[in-house]
PDB file of C-alpha atoms in Angstrom:
ATOM      1  CA  UNK A   1     -92.885 -45.344-181.525  1.00 53.00           C
ATOM      2  CA  UNK A   2     -96.160 -44.110-181.080  1.00 50.00           C
ATOM      3  CA  UNK A   3     -98.625 -43.387-183.396  1.00 52.00           C
ATOM      4  CA  UNK A   4     -97.941 -39.983-183.866  1.00 62.00           C
ATOM      5  CA  UNK A   5     -96.906 -38.032-187.148  1.00 83.00           C
ATOM      6  CA  UNK A   6     -93.325 -37.134-187.720  1.00 93.00           C
ATOM      7  CA  UNK A   7     -91.251 -35.387-190.350  1.00 97.00           C
ATOM      8  CA  UNK A   8     -87.637 -36.036-190.736  1.00 97.00           C
ATOM      9  CA  UNK A   9     -85.924 -32.513-191.614  1.00 98.00           C
ATOM     10  CA  UNK A  10     -82.103 -31.945-192.409  1.00 98.00           C
ATOM     11  CA  UNK A  11     -80.902 -28.240-193.015  1.00 97.00           C
ATOM     12  CA  UNK A  12     -77.525 -26.986-193.144  1.00 97.00           C
ATOM     13  CA  UNK A  13     -76.936 -25.146-189.371  1.00 97.00           C
ATOM     14  CA  UNK A  14     -74.037 -23.430-187.857  1.00 97.00           C
ATOM     15  CA  UNK A  15     -71.548 -25.140-190.452  1.00 97.00           C
ATOM     16  CA  UNK A  16     -73.316 -28.487-190.257  1.00 98.00           C
ATOM     17  CA  UNK A  17     -76.068 -30.942-192.000  1.00 98.00           C
ATOM     18  CA  UNK A  18     -78.336 -31.280-188.842  1.00 98.00           C
ATOM     19  CA  UNK A  19     -81.165 -33.667-188.800  1.00 98.00           C
ATOM     20  CA  UNK A  20     -84.267 -33.641-186.380  1.00 98.00           C
ATOM     21  CA  UNK A  21     -87.473 -35.318-186.150  1.00 98.00           C
ATOM     22  CA  UNK A  22     -90.248 -32.756-185.897  1.00 98.00           C
ATOM     23  CA  UNK A  23     -94.125 -33.363-184.626  1.00 98.00           C
ATOM     24  CA  UNK A  24     -96.826 -31.193-183.673  1.00 97.00           C
ATOM     25  CA  UNK A  25     -98.163 -27.676-184.765  1.00 97.00           C
ATOM     26  CA  UNK A  26     -96.046 -25.003-186.487  1.00 96.00           C
ATOM     27  CA  UNK A  27     -97.236 -22.154-184.731  1.00 97.00           C
ATOM     28  CA  UNK A  28     -96.937 -24.087-181.505  1.00 97.00           C
ATOM     29  CA  UNK A  29     -94.240 -23.542-178.243  1.00 98.00           C
ATOM     30  CA  UNK A  30     -91.033 -24.340-179.681  1.00 98.00           C
ATOM     31  CA  UNK A  31     -89.751 -27.540-177.601  1.00 98.00           C
ATOM     32  CA  UNK A  32     -85.687 -28.838-178.408  1.00 99.00           C
ATOM     33  CA  UNK A  33     -85.144 -32.309-177.308  1.00 99.00           C
ATOM     34  CA  UNK A  34     -81.441 -32.927-177.377  1.00 99.00           C
ATOM     35  CA  UNK A  35     -80.185 -36.630-176.484  1.00 98.00           C
ATOM     36  CA  UNK A  36     -77.303 -37.923-174.681  1.00 98.00           C
ATOM     37  CA  UNK A  37     -74.574 -40.951-175.521  1.00 98.00           C
ATOM     38  CA  UNK A  38     -74.683 -43.439-177.202  1.00 98.00           C
ATOM     39  CA  UNK A  39     -78.652 -42.439-178.619  1.00 98.00           C
ATOM     40  CA  UNK A  40     -80.038 -40.426-180.725  1.00 98.00           C
ATOM     41  CA  UNK A  41     -83.511 -38.451-181.765  1.00 98.00           C
ATOM     42  CA  UNK A  42     -85.087 -41.873-181.284  1.00 98.00           C
ATOM     43  CA  UNK A  43     -84.484 -41.557-177.194  1.00 98.00           C
ATOM     44  CA  UNK A  44     -87.209 -39.127-177.434  1.00 98.00           C
ATOM     45  CA  UNK A  45     -89.934 -40.948-178.798  1.00 97.00           C
ATOM     46  CA  UNK A  46     -92.444 -41.007-176.184  1.00 98.00           C
ATOM     47  CA  UNK A  47     -92.035 -37.438-175.489  1.00 98.00           C
ATOM     48  CA  UNK A  48     -92.238 -36.190-179.249  1.00 98.00           C
ATOM     49  CA  UNK A  49     -95.322 -37.787-179.265  1.00 95.00           C
ATOM     50  CA  UNK A  50     -97.067 -36.427-175.891  1.00 98.00           C
ATOM     51  CA  UNK A  51     -95.715 -32.968-176.334  1.00 98.00           C
ATOM     52  CA  UNK A  52     -96.829 -32.539-179.980  1.00 98.00           C
ATOM     53  CA  UNK A  53    -100.423 -33.607-178.592  1.00 97.00           C
ATOM     54  CA  UNK A  54    -100.232 -31.251-176.155  1.00 98.00           C
ATOM     55  CA  UNK A  55     -99.883 -28.279-178.931  1.00 98.00           C
ATOM     56  CA  UNK A  56     -96.033 -27.991-178.918  1.00 98.00           C
ATOM     57  CA  UNK A  57     -93.905 -27.975-181.507  1.00 98.00           C
ATOM     58  CA  UNK A  58     -91.378 -30.802-180.703  1.00 98.00           C
ATOM     59  CA  UNK A  59     -88.190 -31.311-182.443  1.00 98.00           C
ATOM     60  CA  UNK A  60     -85.910 -34.145-181.353  1.00 98.00           C
ATOM     61  CA  UNK A  61     -82.236 -33.648-183.076  1.00 98.00           C
ATOM     62  CA  UNK A  62     -79.507 -35.945-183.825  1.00 98.00           C
ATOM     63  CA  UNK A  63     -76.562 -34.214-181.948  1.00 98.00           C
ATOM     64  CA  UNK A  64     -73.526 -33.212-184.178  1.00 98.00           C
ATOM     65  CA  UNK A  65     -71.722 -36.618-184.688  1.00 98.00           C
ATOM     66  CA  UNK A  66     -74.881 -38.884-184.621  1.00 98.00           C
ATOM     67  CA  UNK A  67     -77.254 -40.427-186.618  1.00 97.00           C
ATOM     68  CA  UNK A  68     -78.514 -38.431-189.912  1.00 97.00           C
ATOM     69  CA  UNK A  69     -76.547 -35.140-188.706  1.00 98.00           C
ATOM     70  CA  UNK A  70     -72.684 -34.128-189.596  1.00 98.00           C
ATOM     71  CA  UNK A  71     -69.695 -35.785-188.405  1.00 97.00           C
ATOM     72  CA  UNK A  72     -66.778 -33.665-188.435  1.00 98.00           C
ATOM     73  CA  UNK A  73     -63.550 -34.802-188.376  1.00 97.00           C
ATOM     74  CA  UNK A  74     -62.143 -33.134-185.666  1.00 98.00           C
ATOM     75  CA  UNK A  75     -62.221 -33.548-182.053  1.00 98.00           C
ATOM     76  CA  UNK A  76     -62.368 -30.058-181.650  1.00 98.00           C
ATOM     77  CA  UNK A  77     -65.404 -29.236-183.438  1.00 98.00           C
ATOM     78  CA  UNK A  78     -67.442 -31.547-180.585  1.00 98.00           C
ATOM     79  CA  UNK A  79     -66.601 -29.145-178.320  1.00 98.00           C
ATOM     80  CA  UNK A  80     -69.397 -27.549-176.057  1.00 98.00           C
ATOM     81  CA  UNK A  81     -69.865 -23.902-177.903  1.00 98.00           C
ATOM     82  CA  UNK A  82     -70.514 -25.691-180.984  1.00 98.00           C
ATOM     83  CA  UNK A  83     -73.278 -27.740-180.123  1.00 98.00           C
ATOM     84  CA  UNK A  84     -74.872 -24.573-178.499  1.00 98.00           C
ATOM     85  CA  UNK A  85     -74.286 -22.751-181.645  1.00 98.00           C
ATOM     86  CA  UNK A  86     -76.096 -25.481-183.197  1.00 98.00           C
ATOM     87  CA  UNK A  87     -78.871 -25.196-181.119  1.00 98.00           C
ATOM     88  CA  UNK A  88     -79.264 -21.196-181.529  1.00 98.00           C
ATOM     89  CA  UNK A  89     -78.738 -22.070-185.216  1.00 98.00           C
ATOM     90  CA  UNK A  90     -81.336 -24.316-185.245  1.00 98.00           C
ATOM     91  CA  UNK A  91     -84.064 -21.983-183.457  1.00 98.00           C
ATOM     92  CA  UNK A  92     -83.208 -19.432-186.412  1.00 98.00           C
ATOM     93  CA  UNK A  93     -83.574 -22.239-189.037  1.00 98.00           C
ATOM     94  CA  UNK A  94     -87.017 -23.150-187.447  1.00 98.00           C
ATOM     95  CA  UNK A  95     -88.475 -19.681-187.896  1.00 98.00           C
ATOM     96  CA  UNK A  96     -88.277 -18.789-184.311  1.00 98.00           C
ATOM     97  CA  UNK A  97     -87.103 -16.580-181.711  1.00 98.00           C
ATOM     98  CA  UNK A  98     -86.926 -18.634-178.352  1.00 98.00           C
ATOM     99  CA  UNK A  99     -87.505 -22.249-177.129  1.00 98.00           C
ATOM    100  CA  UNK A 100     -87.514 -24.530-174.238  1.00 98.00           C
ATOM    101  CA  UNK A 101     -84.454 -26.862-174.434  1.00 99.00           C
ATOM    102  CA  UNK A 102     -84.850 -30.070-172.718  1.00 99.00           C
ATOM    103  CA  UNK A 103     -81.374 -32.547-172.783  1.00 98.00           C
ATOM    104  CA  UNK A 104     -80.241 -35.701-171.135  1.00 98.00           C
ATOM    105  CA  UNK A 105     -77.599 -37.296-170.488  1.00 98.00           C
ATOM    106  CA  UNK A 106     -74.921 -35.273-172.563  1.00 98.00           C
ATOM    107  CA  UNK A 107     -77.660 -33.503-173.874  1.00 98.00           C
ATOM    108  CA  UNK A 108     -78.544 -32.033-170.378  1.00 98.00           C
ATOM    109  CA  UNK A 109     -75.013 -30.080-170.109  1.00 98.00           C
ATOM    110  CA  UNK A 110     -75.838 -29.243-173.949  1.00 98.00           C
ATOM    111  CA  UNK A 111     -78.939 -27.672-172.558  1.00 98.00           C
ATOM    112  CA  UNK A 112     -78.091 -25.911-169.771  1.00 98.00           C
ATOM    113  CA  UNK A 113     -75.038 -24.222-171.099  1.00 98.00           C
ATOM    114  CA  UNK A 114     -77.225 -23.214-173.997  1.00 98.00           C
ATOM    115  CA  UNK A 115     -79.497 -21.511-171.671  1.00 98.00           C
ATOM    116  CA  UNK A 116     -76.378 -20.238-169.304  1.00 98.00           C
ATOM    117  CA  UNK A 117     -75.214 -18.512-172.458  1.00 98.00           C
ATOM    118  CA  UNK A 118     -78.185 -17.359-174.397  1.00 98.00           C
ATOM    119  CA  UNK A 119     -81.175 -16.998-172.267  1.00 98.00           C
ATOM    120  CA  UNK A 120     -82.745 -14.359-174.661  1.00 98.00           C
ATOM    121  CA  UNK A 121     -82.933 -17.722-176.836  1.00 98.00           C
ATOM    122  CA  UNK A 122     -83.883 -20.607-174.475  1.00 98.00           C
ATOM    123  CA  UNK A 123     -86.427 -19.299-171.856  1.00 98.00           C
ATOM    124  CA  UNK A 124     -86.653 -22.353-170.183  1.00 98.00           C
ATOM    125  CA  UNK A 125     -84.488 -25.380-169.683  1.00 98.00           C
ATOM    126  CA  UNK A 126     -84.508 -28.921-168.195  1.00 98.00           C
ATOM    127  CA  UNK A 127     -82.293 -31.402-167.433  1.00 98.00           C
ATOM    128  CA  UNK A 128     -82.296 -35.239-166.901  1.00 98.00           C
ATOM    129  CA  UNK A 129     -79.919 -37.224-165.170  1.00 98.00           C
ATOM    130  CA  UNK A 130     -76.964 -35.142-165.540  1.00 98.00           C
ATOM    131  CA  UNK A 131     -77.144 -31.741-163.177  1.00 98.00           C
ATOM    132  CA  UNK A 132     -75.941 -28.281-163.907  1.00 98.00           C
ATOM    133  CA  UNK A 133     -72.505 -28.024-162.953  1.00 94.00           C
ATOM    134  CA  UNK A 134     -70.490 -24.868-163.795  1.00 91.00           C
ATOM    135  CA  UNK A 135     -66.942 -24.941-164.492  1.00 85.00           C
ATOM    136  CA  UNK A 136     -64.777 -25.367-161.448  1.00 84.00           C
ATOM    137  CA  UNK A 137     -61.664 -24.359-160.658  1.00 86.00           C
ATOM    138  CA  UNK A 138     -59.691 -27.371-161.601  1.00 90.00           C
ATOM    139  CA  UNK A 139     -59.229 -28.982-164.868  1.00 94.00           C
ATOM    140  CA  UNK A 140     -61.569 -31.523-165.767  1.00 93.00           C
ATOM    141  CA  UNK A 141     -58.856 -34.469-166.244  1.00 93.00           C
ATOM    142  CA  UNK A 142     -57.101 -33.766-163.569  1.00 92.00           C
ATOM    143  CA  UNK A 143     -59.986 -33.898-161.318  1.00 89.00           C
ATOM    144  CA  UNK A 144     -61.402 -37.154-162.750  1.00 90.00           C
ATOM    145  CA  UNK A 145     -57.810 -38.851-162.910  1.00 87.00           C
ATOM    146  CA  UNK A 146     -58.028 -38.355-158.846  1.00 84.00           C
ATOM    147  CA  UNK A 147     -61.516 -39.681-158.574  1.00 78.00           C
ATOM    148  CA  UNK A 148     -60.350 -43.416-159.515  1.00 74.00           C
ATOM    149  CA  UNK A 149     -57.821 -43.595-157.461  1.00 77.00           C
ATOM    150  CA  UNK A 150     -54.687 -45.617-157.842  1.00 82.00           C
ATOM    151  CA  UNK A 151     -56.236 -48.827-159.114  1.00 90.00           C
ATOM    152  CA  UNK A 152     -59.523 -47.487-161.252  1.00 92.00           C
ATOM    153  CA  UNK A 153     -60.437 -44.946-163.743  1.00 93.00           C
ATOM    154  CA  UNK A 154     -63.617 -42.956-163.824  1.00 93.00           C
ATOM    155  CA  UNK A 155     -65.486 -44.042-167.097  1.00 94.00           C
ATOM    156  CA  UNK A 156     -64.983 -40.298-168.335  1.00 95.00           C
ATOM    157  CA  UNK A 157     -61.075 -40.837-167.862  1.00 95.00           C
ATOM    158  CA  UNK A 158     -61.497 -44.340-169.800  1.00 96.00           C
ATOM    159  CA  UNK A 159     -63.005 -42.773-172.312  1.00 97.00           C
ATOM    160  CA  UNK A 160     -60.349 -40.119-173.174  1.00 96.00           C
ATOM    161  CA  UNK A 161     -57.613 -42.166-174.985  1.00 95.00           C
ATOM    162  CA  UNK A 162     -58.413 -42.659-178.558  1.00 97.00           C
ATOM    163  CA  UNK A 163     -58.688 -46.411-179.437  1.00 97.00           C
ATOM    164  CA  UNK A 164     -59.415 -47.996-175.785  1.00 97.00           C
ATOM    165  CA  UNK A 165     -63.249 -47.998-175.682  1.00 98.00           C
ATOM    166  CA  UNK A 166     -63.743 -48.189-179.404  1.00 98.00           C
ATOM    167  CA  UNK A 167     -61.818 -51.704-178.975  1.00 98.00           C
ATOM    168  CA  UNK A 168     -64.597 -52.816-177.139  1.00 97.00           C
ATOM    169  CA  UNK A 169     -67.534 -51.043-178.815  1.00 98.00           C
ATOM    170  CA  UNK A 170     -66.911 -51.919-182.503  1.00 98.00           C
ATOM    171  CA  UNK A 171     -66.573 -55.546-182.832  1.00 97.00           C
ATOM    172  CA  UNK A 172     -70.221 -55.632-181.756  1.00 98.00           C
ATOM    173  CA  UNK A 173     -71.816 -52.407-182.032  1.00 98.00           C
ATOM    174  CA  UNK A 174     -75.439 -53.921-180.958  1.00 98.00           C
ATOM    175  CA  UNK A 175     -74.575 -56.354-177.792  1.00 98.00           C
ATOM    176  CA  UNK A 176     -72.451 -53.181-176.350  1.00 98.00           C
ATOM    177  CA  UNK A 177     -75.124 -51.178-176.974  1.00 98.00           C
ATOM    178  CA  UNK A 178     -77.651 -53.284-175.077  1.00 98.00           C
ATOM    179  CA  UNK A 179     -75.154 -53.775-172.511  1.00 97.00           C
ATOM    180  CA  UNK A 180     -74.855 -50.443-171.496  1.00 97.00           C
ATOM    181  CA  UNK A 181     -78.464 -49.476-172.064  1.00 98.00           C
ATOM    182  CA  UNK A 182     -79.248 -52.201-169.569  1.00 97.00           C
ATOM    183  CA  UNK A 183     -76.754 -52.178-167.301  1.00 96.00           C
ATOM    184  CA  UNK A 184     -77.284 -48.439-166.140  1.00 96.00           C
ATOM    185  CA  UNK A 185     -81.238 -49.348-165.795  1.00 96.00           C
ATOM    186  CA  UNK A 186     -82.884 -49.475-162.443  1.00 95.00           C
ATOM    187  CA  UNK A 187     -83.395 -53.060-163.773  1.00 95.00           C
ATOM    188  CA  UNK A 188     -79.869 -53.825-164.772  1.00 95.00           C
ATOM    189  CA  UNK A 189     -78.827 -51.963-161.381  1.00 94.00           C
ATOM    190  CA  UNK A 190     -81.153 -54.117-159.677  1.00 92.00           C
ATOM    191  CA  UNK A 191     -80.463 -57.142-161.497  1.00 91.00           C
ATOM    192  CA  UNK A 192     -76.302 -57.048-160.748  1.00 88.00           C
ATOM    193  CA  UNK A 193     -77.558 -56.194-156.851  1.00 84.00           C
ATOM    194  CA  UNK A 194     -75.247 -53.197-157.027  1.00 75.00           C
ATOM    195  CA  UNK A 195     -78.079 -51.165-154.730  1.00 66.00           C
ATOM    196  CA  UNK A 196     -78.416 -47.438-155.642  1.00 62.00           C
ATOM    197  CA  UNK A 197     -74.816 -46.294-155.709  1.00 60.00           C
ATOM    198  CA  UNK A 198     -73.400 -48.862-157.421  1.00 57.00           C
ATOM    199  CA  UNK A 199     -73.912 -48.098-160.581  1.00 62.00           C
ATOM    200  CA  UNK A 200     -71.128 -47.862-163.606  1.00 72.00           C
ATOM    201  CA  UNK A 201     -68.766 -45.190-163.386  1.00 84.00           C
ATOM    202  CA  UNK A 202     -65.275 -46.566-161.903  1.00 88.00           C
ATOM    203  CA  UNK A 203     -63.442 -49.061-164.184  1.00 93.00           C
ATOM    204  CA  UNK A 204     -60.449 -51.204-162.737  1.00 92.00           C
ATOM    205  CA  UNK A 205     -57.124 -50.442-164.500  1.00 91.00           C
ATOM    206  CA  UNK A 206     -56.992 -53.203-167.066  1.00 91.00           C
ATOM    207  CA  UNK A 207     -60.512 -54.107-167.466  1.00 95.00           C
ATOM    208  CA  UNK A 208     -63.186 -52.806-169.935  1.00 96.00           C
ATOM    209  CA  UNK A 209     -66.008 -50.963-169.115  1.00 96.00           C
ATOM    210  CA  UNK A 210     -68.226 -54.158-170.622  1.00 96.00           C
ATOM    211  CA  UNK A 211     -66.729 -56.455-168.293  1.00 95.00           C
ATOM    212  CA  UNK A 212     -69.011 -54.896-165.962  1.00 92.00           C
ATOM    213  CA  UNK A 213     -72.065 -55.079-167.931  1.00 95.00           C
ATOM    214  CA  UNK A 214     -75.170 -57.406-167.365  1.00 94.00           C
ATOM    215  CA  UNK A 215     -77.484 -58.233-170.314  1.00 96.00           C
ATOM    216  CA  UNK A 216     -81.248 -58.953-169.748  1.00 96.00           C
ATOM    217  CA  UNK A 217     -82.481 -62.574-169.519  1.00 95.00           C
ATOM    218  CA  UNK A 218     -85.959 -61.350-170.667  1.00 96.00           C
ATOM    219  CA  UNK A 219     -85.815 -57.513-172.384  1.00 98.00           C
ATOM    220  CA  UNK A 220     -87.080 -55.035-169.523  1.00 97.00           C
ATOM    221  CA  UNK A 221     -90.667 -53.667-170.613  1.00 96.00           C
ATOM    222  CA  UNK A 222     -88.814 -49.968-171.622  1.00 98.00           C
ATOM    223  CA  UNK A 223     -86.386 -51.550-174.176  1.00 98.00           C
ATOM    224  CA  UNK A 224     -87.430 -53.397-177.077  1.00 98.00           C
ATOM    225  CA  UNK A 225     -85.266 -55.914-179.088  1.00 98.00           C
ATOM    226  CA  UNK A 226     -86.939 -53.644-181.904  1.00 98.00           C
ATOM    227  CA  UNK A 227     -85.440 -50.382-180.004  1.00 98.00           C
ATOM    228  CA  UNK A 228     -81.950 -51.917-179.790  1.00 98.00           C
ATOM    229  CA  UNK A 229     -82.058 -52.797-183.473  1.00 98.00           C
ATOM    230  CA  UNK A 230     -83.190 -49.106-184.419  1.00 98.00           C
ATOM    231  CA  UNK A 231     -80.050 -47.516-182.299  1.00 98.00           C
ATOM    232  CA  UNK A 232     -77.596 -49.751-183.648  1.00 98.00           C
ATOM    233  CA  UNK A 233     -78.626 -48.694-187.001  1.00 98.00           C
ATOM    234  CA  UNK A 234     -78.162 -45.503-186.449  1.00 97.00           C
ATOM    235  CA  UNK A 235     -74.324 -46.501-185.499  1.00 97.00           C
ATOM    236  CA  UNK A 236     -73.892 -48.699-188.500  1.00 94.00           C
ATOM    237  CA  UNK A 237     -70.919 -47.488-190.064  1.00 92.00           C
ATOM    238  CA  UNK A 238     -69.800 -45.354-187.359  1.00 95.00           C
ATOM    239  CA  UNK A 239     -66.832 -44.969-185.619  1.00 97.00           C
ATOM    240  CA  UNK A 240     -67.772 -43.305-182.256  1.00 98.00           C
ATOM    241  CA  UNK A 241     -65.697 -40.891-183.212  1.00 98.00           C
ATOM    242  CA  UNK A 242     -68.003 -37.864-182.659  1.00 98.00           C
ATOM    243  CA  UNK A 243     -69.949 -39.273-179.685  1.00 98.00           C
ATOM    244  CA  UNK A 244     -66.488 -39.996-177.863  1.00 98.00           C
ATOM    245  CA  UNK A 245     -65.627 -36.881-179.361  1.00 98.00           C
ATOM    246  CA  UNK A 246     -68.045 -34.922-176.708  1.00 98.00           C
ATOM    247  CA  UNK A 247     -65.782 -36.645-173.638  1.00 98.00           C
ATOM    248  CA  UNK A 248     -62.452 -35.352-175.136  1.00 98.00           C
ATOM    249  CA  UNK A 249     -63.700 -32.080-175.009  1.00 98.00           C
ATOM    250  CA  UNK A 250     -63.950 -31.553-171.503  1.00 97.00           C
ATOM    251  CA  UNK A 251     -60.739 -29.301-170.765  1.00 97.00           C
ATOM    252  CA  UNK A 252     -61.355 -27.616-173.886  1.00 97.00           C
ATOM    253  CA  UNK A 253     -65.019 -26.708-172.521  1.00 98.00           C
ATOM    254  CA  UNK A 254     -63.691 -25.832-169.320  1.00 97.00           C
ATOM    255  CA  UNK A 255     -61.401 -23.445-170.934  1.00 96.00           C
ATOM    256  CA  UNK A 256     -63.489 -21.951-173.086  1.00 97.00           C
ATOM    257  CA  UNK A 257     -66.488 -21.370-170.263  1.00 96.00           C
ATOM    258  CA  UNK A 258     -64.113 -20.076-167.893  1.00 95.00           C
ATOM    259  CA  UNK A 259     -65.381 -16.772-167.938  1.00 95.00           C
ATOM    260  CA  UNK A 260     -68.860 -17.906-167.128  1.00 96.00           C
ATOM    261  CA  UNK A 261     -68.137 -20.078-164.350  1.00 93.00           C
ATOM    262  CA  UNK A 262     -69.985 -17.966-162.133  1.00 92.00           C
ATOM    263  CA  UNK A 263     -72.995 -17.314-163.976  1.00 96.00           C
ATOM    264  CA  UNK A 264     -76.339 -18.968-163.036  1.00 97.00           C
ATOM    265  CA  UNK A 265     -79.201 -20.049-165.117  1.00 98.00           C
ATOM    266  CA  UNK A 266     -81.815 -17.627-164.189  1.00 97.00           C
ATOM    267  CA  UNK A 267     -84.260 -18.822-166.727  1.00 98.00           C
ATOM    268  CA  UNK A 268     -87.383 -21.211-165.266  1.00 98.00           C
ATOM    269  CA  UNK A 269     -85.805 -24.820-165.033  1.00 98.00           C
ATOM    270  CA  UNK A 270     -86.861 -28.194-164.196  1.00 98.00           C
ATOM    271  CA  UNK A 271     -84.629 -31.123-162.902  1.00 98.00           C
ATOM    272  CA  UNK A 272     -85.188 -35.041-163.009  1.00 98.00           C
ATOM    273  CA  UNK A 273     -82.866 -37.973-162.405  1.00 98.00           C
ATOM    274  CA  UNK A 274     -83.763 -41.485-161.382  1.00 97.00           C
ATOM    275  CA  UNK A 275     -83.105 -42.883-157.807  1.00 95.00           C
ATOM    276  CA  UNK A 276     -80.166 -45.316-159.429  1.00 95.00           C
ATOM    277  CA  UNK A 277     -79.018 -42.551-161.960  1.00 95.00           C
ATOM    278  CA  UNK A 278     -75.181 -42.617-161.511  1.00 93.00           C
ATOM    279  CA  UNK A 279     -74.462 -38.918-163.093  1.00 94.00           C
ATOM    280  CA  UNK A 280     -77.108 -37.580-160.553  1.00 94.00           C
ATOM    281  CA  UNK A 281     -75.374 -39.680-157.506  1.00 92.00           C
ATOM    282  CA  UNK A 282     -71.863 -38.353-158.192  1.00 90.00           C
ATOM    283  CA  UNK A 283     -73.516 -34.699-159.230  1.00 92.00           C
ATOM    284  CA  UNK A 284     -74.936 -34.736-155.350  1.00 93.00           C
ATOM    285  CA  UNK A 285     -72.566 -31.766-154.707  1.00 94.00           C
ATOM    286  CA  UNK A 286     -73.914 -29.810-157.910  1.00 95.00           C
ATOM    287  CA  UNK A 287     -77.464 -30.522-156.875  1.00 97.00           C
ATOM    288  CA  UNK A 288     -76.885 -29.353-153.538  1.00 96.00           C
ATOM    289  CA  UNK A 289     -76.024 -25.923-155.172  1.00 96.00           C
ATOM    290  CA  UNK A 290     -79.062 -25.403-157.155  1.00 98.00           C
ATOM    291  CA  UNK A 291     -80.299 -22.764-155.102  1.00 97.00           C
ATOM    292  CA  UNK A 292     -76.908 -20.617-156.124  1.00 97.00           C
ATOM    293  CA  UNK A 293     -76.999 -22.184-159.616  1.00 97.00           C
ATOM    294  CA  UNK A 294     -80.456 -22.611-160.834  1.00 98.00           C
ATOM    295  CA  UNK A 295     -82.020 -19.890-159.354  1.00 98.00           C
ATOM    296  CA  UNK A 296     -84.933 -20.672-161.274  1.00 97.00           C
ATOM    297  CA  UNK A 297     -85.465 -24.109-160.724  1.00 98.00           C
ATOM    298  CA  UNK A 298     -89.131 -24.920-160.478  1.00 98.00           C
ATOM    299  CA  UNK A 299     -88.959 -28.552-159.317  1.00 97.00           C
ATOM    300  CA  UNK A 300     -86.119 -31.191-158.727  1.00 98.00           C
ATOM    301  CA  UNK A 301     -87.350 -34.692-158.658  1.00 98.00           C
ATOM    302  CA  UNK A 302     -86.024 -37.643-158.130  1.00 97.00           C
ATOM    303  CA  UNK A 303     -87.773 -40.887-159.654  1.00 97.00           C
ATOM    304  CA  UNK A 304     -87.451 -44.287-157.443  1.00 95.00           C
ATOM    305  CA  UNK A 305     -86.491 -47.484-158.723  1.00 94.00           C
ATOM    306  CA  UNK A 306     -85.233 -45.755-161.889  1.00 97.00           C
ATOM    307  CA  UNK A 307     -81.858 -45.918-163.528  1.00 96.00           C
ATOM    308  CA  UNK A 308     -80.170 -43.508-166.021  1.00 97.00           C
ATOM    309  CA  UNK A 309     -82.501 -43.827-168.871  1.00 98.00           C
ATOM    310  CA  UNK A 310     -85.343 -41.751-167.322  1.00 98.00           C
ATOM    311  CA  UNK A 311     -87.436 -40.772-170.248  1.00 98.00           C
ATOM    312  CA  UNK A 312     -87.538 -44.308-171.548  1.00 98.00           C
ATOM    313  CA  UNK A 313     -87.829 -46.105-168.354  1.00 98.00           C
ATOM    314  CA  UNK A 314     -89.991 -43.872-166.971  1.00 98.00           C
ATOM    315  CA  UNK A 315     -92.190 -41.878-169.824  1.00 98.00           C
ATOM    316  CA  UNK A 316     -95.204 -41.151-168.257  1.00 98.00           C
ATOM    317  CA  UNK A 317     -93.894 -39.707-165.334  1.00 98.00           C
ATOM    318  CA  UNK A 318     -91.572 -37.767-167.571  1.00 98.00           C
ATOM    319  CA  UNK A 319     -94.055 -36.593-169.731  1.00 98.00           C
ATOM    320  CA  UNK A 320     -96.267 -35.273-166.763  1.00 98.00           C
ATOM    321  CA  UNK A 321     -93.446 -33.321-165.509  1.00 98.00           C
ATOM    322  CA  UNK A 322     -92.368 -31.972-168.834  1.00 98.00           C
ATOM    323  CA  UNK A 323     -95.912 -30.688-169.522  1.00 98.00           C
ATOM    324  CA  UNK A 324     -96.044 -29.053-165.845  1.00 98.00           C
ATOM    325  CA  UNK A 325     -93.283 -27.452-166.398  1.00 98.00           C
ATOM    326  CA  UNK A 326     -93.914 -26.179-170.042  1.00 98.00           C
ATOM    327  CA  UNK A 327     -97.821 -25.410-168.702  1.00 96.00           C
ATOM    328  CA  UNK A 328     -95.836 -22.545-166.627  1.00 87.00           C
ATOM    329  CA  UNK A 329     -94.257 -20.699-169.355  1.00 72.00           C
TER     330      UNK A 329
END
């Protein structure tokens, strides 16, 4: 963690205890950072310092189900509308009226939807890795079931049945985390010889997702043993129910958000992804629609030879893009 002072907070927000890390001036413009799967506030460690030092009140949350935040016991408590409610409640708890919201991986759809539904609160939005994708006409699980064909499952389909992916994670959480972090990074994609379209996404029937993992011979520059230790510690005692419940709400989200399927995000926006970033590769059709779905888009950037963990693999470039975006506000 860079040498920038941070403070930890936990408050009751939207019916749960929400944990966040804060840095920067209390009277600075508010920026909320939302992590994805399987991460924590710590995935923003490089951005917290850069944004705080530039004068922004920077808040990185533990999404419900993660780290120091509450872990509700019902799957439906992890639906998208709950996450949007958490973010709105957090802005109020911080005594602010508006914020810029930034999300990565699952945090990106949470950020996109927060700005779509509450542009009065989230007056600018940046999404990393996962492009904005409004609710479509087809039930997501049906569409994803066809994506894998007869012999493979799309990874989100693979995550649907309780107990399946947990059986490969829980026996050795640290090793599984290292495997997924490295395997879908730019370094891992290149080490496996998969090429830009070969990031993990499909699981052969009867196999485990982790059967496709590659592990580093030596740790890459962007990920240290201490980083993996921190993440593993965040999941100590976790059964991964909350993190996986986010995937298990995709049909419920589709139903909840059907009335907003044709509502664009009009506030200023930024999209950043890696060249080898799986969600950006599979989401190319969504990216092609940005002129309609994100009319306030300022930039759409693909970082060469970068994988999925954009803000960790390429912190300096990501920080510069975020600071340029925020400066326009």
